[in-house]
PDB file of C-alpha atoms in Angstrom:
ATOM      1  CA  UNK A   1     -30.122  27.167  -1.100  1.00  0.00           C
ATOM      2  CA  UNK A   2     -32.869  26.794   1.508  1.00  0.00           C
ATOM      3  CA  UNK A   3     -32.096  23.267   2.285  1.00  0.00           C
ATOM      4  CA  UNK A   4     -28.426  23.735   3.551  1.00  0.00           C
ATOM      5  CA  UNK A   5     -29.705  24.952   6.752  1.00  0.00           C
ATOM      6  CA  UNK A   6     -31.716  21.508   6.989  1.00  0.00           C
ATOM      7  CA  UNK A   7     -28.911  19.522   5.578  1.00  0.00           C
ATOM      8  CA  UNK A   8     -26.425  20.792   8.199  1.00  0.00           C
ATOM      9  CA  UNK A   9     -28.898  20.115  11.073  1.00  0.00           C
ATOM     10  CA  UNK A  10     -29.316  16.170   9.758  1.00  0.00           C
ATOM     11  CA  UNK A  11     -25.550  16.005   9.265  1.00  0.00           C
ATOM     12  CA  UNK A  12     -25.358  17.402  13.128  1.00  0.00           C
ATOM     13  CA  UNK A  13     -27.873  14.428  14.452  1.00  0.00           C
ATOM     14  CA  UNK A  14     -26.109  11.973  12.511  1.00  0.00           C
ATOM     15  CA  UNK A  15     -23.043  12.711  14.015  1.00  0.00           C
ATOM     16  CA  UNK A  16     -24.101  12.859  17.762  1.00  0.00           C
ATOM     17  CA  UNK A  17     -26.038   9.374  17.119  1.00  0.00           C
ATOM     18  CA  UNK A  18     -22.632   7.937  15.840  1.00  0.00           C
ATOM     19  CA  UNK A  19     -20.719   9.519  19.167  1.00  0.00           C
ATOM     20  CA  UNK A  20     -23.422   8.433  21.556  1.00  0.00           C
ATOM     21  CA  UNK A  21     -23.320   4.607  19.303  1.00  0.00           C
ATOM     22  CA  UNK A  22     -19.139   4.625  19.574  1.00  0.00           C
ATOM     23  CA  UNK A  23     -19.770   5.944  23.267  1.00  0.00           C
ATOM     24  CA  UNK A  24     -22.275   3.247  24.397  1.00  0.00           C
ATOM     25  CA  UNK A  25     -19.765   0.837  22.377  1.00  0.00           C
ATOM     26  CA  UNK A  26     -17.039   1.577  24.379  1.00  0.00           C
ATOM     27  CA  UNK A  27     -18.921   1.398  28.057  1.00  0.00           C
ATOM     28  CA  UNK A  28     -19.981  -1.837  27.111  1.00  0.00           C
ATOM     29  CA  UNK A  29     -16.486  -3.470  26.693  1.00  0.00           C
ATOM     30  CA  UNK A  30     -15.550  -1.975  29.593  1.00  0.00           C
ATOM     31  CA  UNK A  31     -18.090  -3.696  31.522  1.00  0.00           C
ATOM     32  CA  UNK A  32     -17.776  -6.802  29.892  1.00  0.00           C
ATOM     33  CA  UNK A  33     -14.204  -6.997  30.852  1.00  0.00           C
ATOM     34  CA  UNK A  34     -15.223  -5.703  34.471  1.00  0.00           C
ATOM     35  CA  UNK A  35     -17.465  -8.035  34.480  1.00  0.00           C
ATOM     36  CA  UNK A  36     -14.858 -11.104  32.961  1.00  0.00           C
ATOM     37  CA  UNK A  37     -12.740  -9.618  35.853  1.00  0.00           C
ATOM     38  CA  UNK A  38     -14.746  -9.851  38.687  1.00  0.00           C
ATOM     39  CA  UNK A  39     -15.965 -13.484  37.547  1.00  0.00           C
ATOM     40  CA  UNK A  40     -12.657 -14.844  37.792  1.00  0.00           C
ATOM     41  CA  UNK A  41     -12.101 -13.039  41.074  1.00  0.00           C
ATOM     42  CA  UNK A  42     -14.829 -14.509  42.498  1.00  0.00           C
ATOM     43  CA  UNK A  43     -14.622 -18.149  41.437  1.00  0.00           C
ATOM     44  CA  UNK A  44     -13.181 -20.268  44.290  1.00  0.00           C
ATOM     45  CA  UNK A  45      -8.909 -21.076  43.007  1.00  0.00           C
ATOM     46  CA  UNK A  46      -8.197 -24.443  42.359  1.00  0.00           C
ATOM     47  CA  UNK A  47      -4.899 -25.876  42.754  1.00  0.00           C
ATOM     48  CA  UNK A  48      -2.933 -25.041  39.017  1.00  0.00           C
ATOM     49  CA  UNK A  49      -2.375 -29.027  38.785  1.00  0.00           C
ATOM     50  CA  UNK A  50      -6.256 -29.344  38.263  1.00  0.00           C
ATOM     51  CA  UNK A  51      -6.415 -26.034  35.743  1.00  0.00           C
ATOM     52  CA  UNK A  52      -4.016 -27.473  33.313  1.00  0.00           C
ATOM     53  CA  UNK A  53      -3.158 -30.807  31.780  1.00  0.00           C
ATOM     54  CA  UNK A  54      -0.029 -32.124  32.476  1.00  0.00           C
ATOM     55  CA  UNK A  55       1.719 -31.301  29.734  1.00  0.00           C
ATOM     56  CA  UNK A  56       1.530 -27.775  30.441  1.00  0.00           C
ATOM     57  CA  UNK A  57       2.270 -28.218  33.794  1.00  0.00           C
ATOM     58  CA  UNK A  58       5.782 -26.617  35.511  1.00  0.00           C
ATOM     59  CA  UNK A  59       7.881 -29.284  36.774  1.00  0.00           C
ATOM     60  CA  UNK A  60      10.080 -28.773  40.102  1.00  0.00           C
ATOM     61  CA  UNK A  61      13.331 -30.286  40.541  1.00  0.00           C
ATOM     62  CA  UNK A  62      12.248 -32.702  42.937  1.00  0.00           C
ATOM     63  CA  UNK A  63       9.260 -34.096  40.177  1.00  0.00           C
ATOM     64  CA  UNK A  64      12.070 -34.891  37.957  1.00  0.00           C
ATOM     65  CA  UNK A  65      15.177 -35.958  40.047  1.00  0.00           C
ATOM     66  CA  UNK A  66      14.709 -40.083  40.530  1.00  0.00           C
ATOM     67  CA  UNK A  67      13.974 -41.842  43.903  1.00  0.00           C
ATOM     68  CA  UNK A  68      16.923 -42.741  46.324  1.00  0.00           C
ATOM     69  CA  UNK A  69      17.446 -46.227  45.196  1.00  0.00           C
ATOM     70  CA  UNK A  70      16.758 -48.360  48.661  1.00  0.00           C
ATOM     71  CA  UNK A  71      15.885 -51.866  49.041  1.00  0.00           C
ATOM     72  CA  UNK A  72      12.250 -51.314  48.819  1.00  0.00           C
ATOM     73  CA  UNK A  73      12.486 -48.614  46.372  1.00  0.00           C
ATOM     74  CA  UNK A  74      11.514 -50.041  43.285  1.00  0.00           C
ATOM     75  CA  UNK A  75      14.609 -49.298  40.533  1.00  0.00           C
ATOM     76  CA  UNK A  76      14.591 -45.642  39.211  1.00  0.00           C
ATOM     77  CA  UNK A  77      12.242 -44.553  36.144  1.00  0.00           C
ATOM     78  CA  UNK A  78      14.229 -43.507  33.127  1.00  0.00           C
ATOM     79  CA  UNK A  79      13.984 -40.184  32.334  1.00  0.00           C
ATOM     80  CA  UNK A  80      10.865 -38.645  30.722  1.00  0.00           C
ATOM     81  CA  UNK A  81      11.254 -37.530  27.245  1.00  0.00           C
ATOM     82  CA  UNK A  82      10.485 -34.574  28.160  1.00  0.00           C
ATOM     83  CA  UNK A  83      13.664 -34.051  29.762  1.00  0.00           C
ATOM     84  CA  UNK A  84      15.462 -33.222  26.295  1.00  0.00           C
ATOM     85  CA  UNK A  85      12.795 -30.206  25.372  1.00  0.00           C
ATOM     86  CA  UNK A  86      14.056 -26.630  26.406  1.00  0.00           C
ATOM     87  CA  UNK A  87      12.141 -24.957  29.001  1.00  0.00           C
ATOM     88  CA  UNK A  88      12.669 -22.195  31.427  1.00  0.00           C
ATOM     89  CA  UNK A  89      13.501 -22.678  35.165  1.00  0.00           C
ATOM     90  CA  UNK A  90      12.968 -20.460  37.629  1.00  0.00           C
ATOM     91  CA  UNK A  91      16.637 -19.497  39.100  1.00  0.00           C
ATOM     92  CA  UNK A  92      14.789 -16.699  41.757  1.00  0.00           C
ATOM     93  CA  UNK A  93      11.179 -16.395  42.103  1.00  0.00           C
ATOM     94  CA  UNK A  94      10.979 -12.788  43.635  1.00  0.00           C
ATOM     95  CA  UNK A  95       7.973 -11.654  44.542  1.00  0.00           C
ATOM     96  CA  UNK A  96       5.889 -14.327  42.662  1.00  0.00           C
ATOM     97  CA  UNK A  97       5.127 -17.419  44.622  1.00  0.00           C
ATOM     98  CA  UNK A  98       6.812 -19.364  42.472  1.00  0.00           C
ATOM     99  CA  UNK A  99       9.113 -22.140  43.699  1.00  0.00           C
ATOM    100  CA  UNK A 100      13.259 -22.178  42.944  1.00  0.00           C
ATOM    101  CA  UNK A 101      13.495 -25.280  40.407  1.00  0.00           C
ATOM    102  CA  UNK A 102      10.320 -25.168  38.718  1.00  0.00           C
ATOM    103  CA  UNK A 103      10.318 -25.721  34.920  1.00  0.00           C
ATOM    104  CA  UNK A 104       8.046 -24.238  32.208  1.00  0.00           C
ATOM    105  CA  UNK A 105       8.398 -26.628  28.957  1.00  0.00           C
ATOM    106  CA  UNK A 106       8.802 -24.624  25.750  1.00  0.00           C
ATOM    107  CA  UNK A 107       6.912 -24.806  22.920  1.00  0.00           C
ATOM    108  CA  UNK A 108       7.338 -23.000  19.311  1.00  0.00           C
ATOM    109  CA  UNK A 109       5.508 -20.085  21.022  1.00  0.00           C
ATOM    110  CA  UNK A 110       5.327 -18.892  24.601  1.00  0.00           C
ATOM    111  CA  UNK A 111       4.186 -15.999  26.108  1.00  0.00           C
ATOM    112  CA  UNK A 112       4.937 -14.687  29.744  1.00  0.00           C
ATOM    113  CA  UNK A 113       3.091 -12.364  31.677  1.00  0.00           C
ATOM    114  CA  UNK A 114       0.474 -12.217  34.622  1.00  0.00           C
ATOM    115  CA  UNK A 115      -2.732 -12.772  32.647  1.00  0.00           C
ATOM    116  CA  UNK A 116      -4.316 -16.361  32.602  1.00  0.00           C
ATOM    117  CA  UNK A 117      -4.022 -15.878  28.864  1.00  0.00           C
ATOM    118  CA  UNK A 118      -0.032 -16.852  28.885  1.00  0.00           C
ATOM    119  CA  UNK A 119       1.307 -20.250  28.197  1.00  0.00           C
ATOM    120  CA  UNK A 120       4.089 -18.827  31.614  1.00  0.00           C
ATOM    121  CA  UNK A 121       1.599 -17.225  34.265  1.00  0.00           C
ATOM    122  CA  UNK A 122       3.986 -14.843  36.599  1.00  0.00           C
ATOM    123  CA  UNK A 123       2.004 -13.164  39.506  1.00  0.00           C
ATOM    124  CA  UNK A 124       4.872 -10.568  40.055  1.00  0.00           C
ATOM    125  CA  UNK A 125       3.753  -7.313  40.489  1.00  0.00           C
ATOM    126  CA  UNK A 126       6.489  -5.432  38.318  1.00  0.00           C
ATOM    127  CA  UNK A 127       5.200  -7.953  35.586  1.00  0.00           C
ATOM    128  CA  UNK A 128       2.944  -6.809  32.947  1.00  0.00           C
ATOM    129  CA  UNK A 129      -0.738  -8.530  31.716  1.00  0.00           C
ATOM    130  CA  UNK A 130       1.301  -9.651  28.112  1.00  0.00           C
ATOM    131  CA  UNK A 131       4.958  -9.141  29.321  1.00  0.00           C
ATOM    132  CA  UNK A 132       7.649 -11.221  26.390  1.00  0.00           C
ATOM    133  CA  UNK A 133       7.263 -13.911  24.205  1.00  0.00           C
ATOM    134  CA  UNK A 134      10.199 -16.950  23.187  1.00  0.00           C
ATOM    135  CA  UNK A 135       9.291 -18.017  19.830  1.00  0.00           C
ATOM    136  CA  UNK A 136      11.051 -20.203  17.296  1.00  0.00           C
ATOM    137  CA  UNK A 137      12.701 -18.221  14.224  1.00  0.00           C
ATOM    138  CA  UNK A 138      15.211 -19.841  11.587  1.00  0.00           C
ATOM    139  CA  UNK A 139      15.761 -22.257  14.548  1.00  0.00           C
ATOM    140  CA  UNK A 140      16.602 -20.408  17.086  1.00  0.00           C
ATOM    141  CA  UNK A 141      14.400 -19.269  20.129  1.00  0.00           C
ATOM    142  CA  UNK A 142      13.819 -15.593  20.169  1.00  0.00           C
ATOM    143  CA  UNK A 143      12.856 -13.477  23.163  1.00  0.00           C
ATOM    144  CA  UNK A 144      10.863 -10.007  22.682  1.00  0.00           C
ATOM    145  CA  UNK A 145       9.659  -7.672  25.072  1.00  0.00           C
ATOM    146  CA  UNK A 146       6.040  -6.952  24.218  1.00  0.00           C
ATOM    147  CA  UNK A 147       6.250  -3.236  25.321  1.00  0.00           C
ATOM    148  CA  UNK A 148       6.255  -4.398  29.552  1.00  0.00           C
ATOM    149  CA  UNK A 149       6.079  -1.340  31.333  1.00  0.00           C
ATOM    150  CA  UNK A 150       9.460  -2.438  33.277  1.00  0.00           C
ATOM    151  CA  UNK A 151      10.825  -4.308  30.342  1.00  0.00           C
ATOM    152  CA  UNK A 152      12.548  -7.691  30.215  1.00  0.00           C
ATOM    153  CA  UNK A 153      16.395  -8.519  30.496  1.00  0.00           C
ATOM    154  CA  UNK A 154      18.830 -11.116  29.322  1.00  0.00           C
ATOM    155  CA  UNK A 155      21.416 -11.242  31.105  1.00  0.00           C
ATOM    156  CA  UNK A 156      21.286  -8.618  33.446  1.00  0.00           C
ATOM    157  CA  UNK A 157      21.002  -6.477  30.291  1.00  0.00           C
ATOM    158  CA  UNK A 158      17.336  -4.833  29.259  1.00  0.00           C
ATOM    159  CA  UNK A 159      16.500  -5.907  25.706  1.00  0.00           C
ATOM    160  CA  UNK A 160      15.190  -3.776  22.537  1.00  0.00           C
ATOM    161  CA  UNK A 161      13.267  -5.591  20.169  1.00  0.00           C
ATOM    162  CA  UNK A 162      14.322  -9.412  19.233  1.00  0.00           C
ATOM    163  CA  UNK A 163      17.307 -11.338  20.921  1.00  0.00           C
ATOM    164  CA  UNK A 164      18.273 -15.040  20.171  1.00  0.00           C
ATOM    165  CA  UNK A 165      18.678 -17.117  23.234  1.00  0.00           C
ATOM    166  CA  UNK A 166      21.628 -19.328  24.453  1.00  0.00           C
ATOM    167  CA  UNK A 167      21.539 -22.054  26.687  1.00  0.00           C
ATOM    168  CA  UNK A 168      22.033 -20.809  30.294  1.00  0.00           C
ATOM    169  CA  UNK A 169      20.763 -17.277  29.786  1.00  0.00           C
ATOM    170  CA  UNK A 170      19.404 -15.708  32.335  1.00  0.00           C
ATOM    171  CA  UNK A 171      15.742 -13.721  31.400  1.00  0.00           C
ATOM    172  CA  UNK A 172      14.494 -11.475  34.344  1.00  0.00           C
ATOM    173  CA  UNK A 173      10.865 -10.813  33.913  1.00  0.00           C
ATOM    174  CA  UNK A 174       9.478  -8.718  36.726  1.00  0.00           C
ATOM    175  CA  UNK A 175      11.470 -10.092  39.786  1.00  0.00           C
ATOM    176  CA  UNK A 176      11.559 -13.065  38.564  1.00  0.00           C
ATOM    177  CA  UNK A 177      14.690 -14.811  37.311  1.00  0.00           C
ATOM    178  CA  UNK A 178      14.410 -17.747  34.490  1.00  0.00           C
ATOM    179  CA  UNK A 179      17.238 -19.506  33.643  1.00  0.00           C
ATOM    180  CA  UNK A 180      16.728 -20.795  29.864  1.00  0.00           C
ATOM    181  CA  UNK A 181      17.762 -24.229  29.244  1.00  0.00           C
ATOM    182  CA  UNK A 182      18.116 -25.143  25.079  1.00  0.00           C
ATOM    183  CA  UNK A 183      18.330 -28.937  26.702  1.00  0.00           C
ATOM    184  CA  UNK A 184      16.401 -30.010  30.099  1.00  0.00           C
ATOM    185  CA  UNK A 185      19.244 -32.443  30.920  1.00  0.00           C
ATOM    186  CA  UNK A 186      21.954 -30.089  30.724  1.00  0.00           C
TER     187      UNK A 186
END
C-alpha cells in the first residue's frame, strides 16, 4: 500500500481548495450585499410618490376624504373603487415617520418589514428587514410573524405562527400600530 500515503495527501489538497472555494464564495456575497448596501445609501432619496406607482402608493385620510363642497368647489368625486379593498391604516406611527391615517392597500400577499423589498416599508427601528406577512388563505387574510426579532401582535397579544384577521384588529409591528380594515369604507 505505498500509494495511501499519496492518496491521503491529494484527498488533503482537495479539501483545503474546496474550503478556500466555499471561503472566497462566501466573502464575495458579503461584499456584494455591502456593496448593494452602500449603493442605495448613497443614491440621492426621492420622494416615495416618485418610487412607486400609484397603485402601491399609501393613501392618507385627507387623499381620500372629499372637498368641502363651496360655491366654487366643483361637486365632490365619488369614491374611488379602491375604497372597498382592505388595507391597513396606520392607527400610531411610533418611531417610523409615518403619518396617523395613512393606508397601505392589500393585496393577496403583503409583506411588512424595513427592507425596500416589502410591499409595507416600516423604518421603525424595533422592526425587522422581513418582519410578517397578510396573505389570503381559504378566504380569509392571515397574518404570520416571519421570525421578527421583537415579534408581531394582534391585538395587544404577540402571535405564534398563523392568525386570521378581523376587521378592526389592531397589528403592532415594531412601534407601529396598523389598524386592519376587511372594507376601506368601514
Amino acid at each position: 500500500m505505498p500509494y495511501l500515503g499519496l492518496i491521503q495527501l491529494i484527498g488533503k489538497y482537495v479539501f483545503l481548495a474546496g474550503l478556500y472555494l466555499f471561503i472566497f464564495w462566501i466573502f464575495r456575497e458579503l461584499f456584494r450585499s455591502l456593496k448593494i448596501e452602500a449603493g442605495a445609501a448613497s443614491t440621492p432619496t426621492t420622494p416615495a410618490r416618485t418610487q412607486r406607482p400609484a397603485a402601491e402608493m399609501p393613501r392618507t385620510q385627507a387623499d381620500t376624504q372629499p372637498a368641502a363642497a363651496s360655491s366654487t368647489a366643483p361637486a365632490p368625486r365619488p369614491a374611488p373603487a379602491s375604497r372597498s379593498k382592505p388595507c391597513l391604516v396606520v392607527r400610531d406611527p411610533g418611531g417610523s415617520g409615518l403619518t396617523a391615517g395613512t393606508e397601505f392597500p392589500l393585496s393577496a400577499a403583503v409583506t411588512i418589514g424595513r427592507s425596500k423589498e416589502n410591499s409595507v416599508r416600516i423604518s421603525d427601528r424595533y422592526v425587522s428587514t422581513h418582519h410578517a406577512m397578510i396573505f389570503l388563505k381559504s378566504g380569509r387574510r392571515i397574518l404570520r410573524d416571519r421570525d421578527s426579532t421583537n415579534g408581531t401582535m394582534r391585538n395587544g397579544k404577540r402571535i405564534a405562527g398563523e392568525v386570521a384577521l378581523n376587521n378592526g384588529d389592531l397589528v403592532t409591528v415594531g412601534t407601529v400600530v396598523l389598524e386592519y380594515r376587511s372594507n376601506a369604507g368601514a
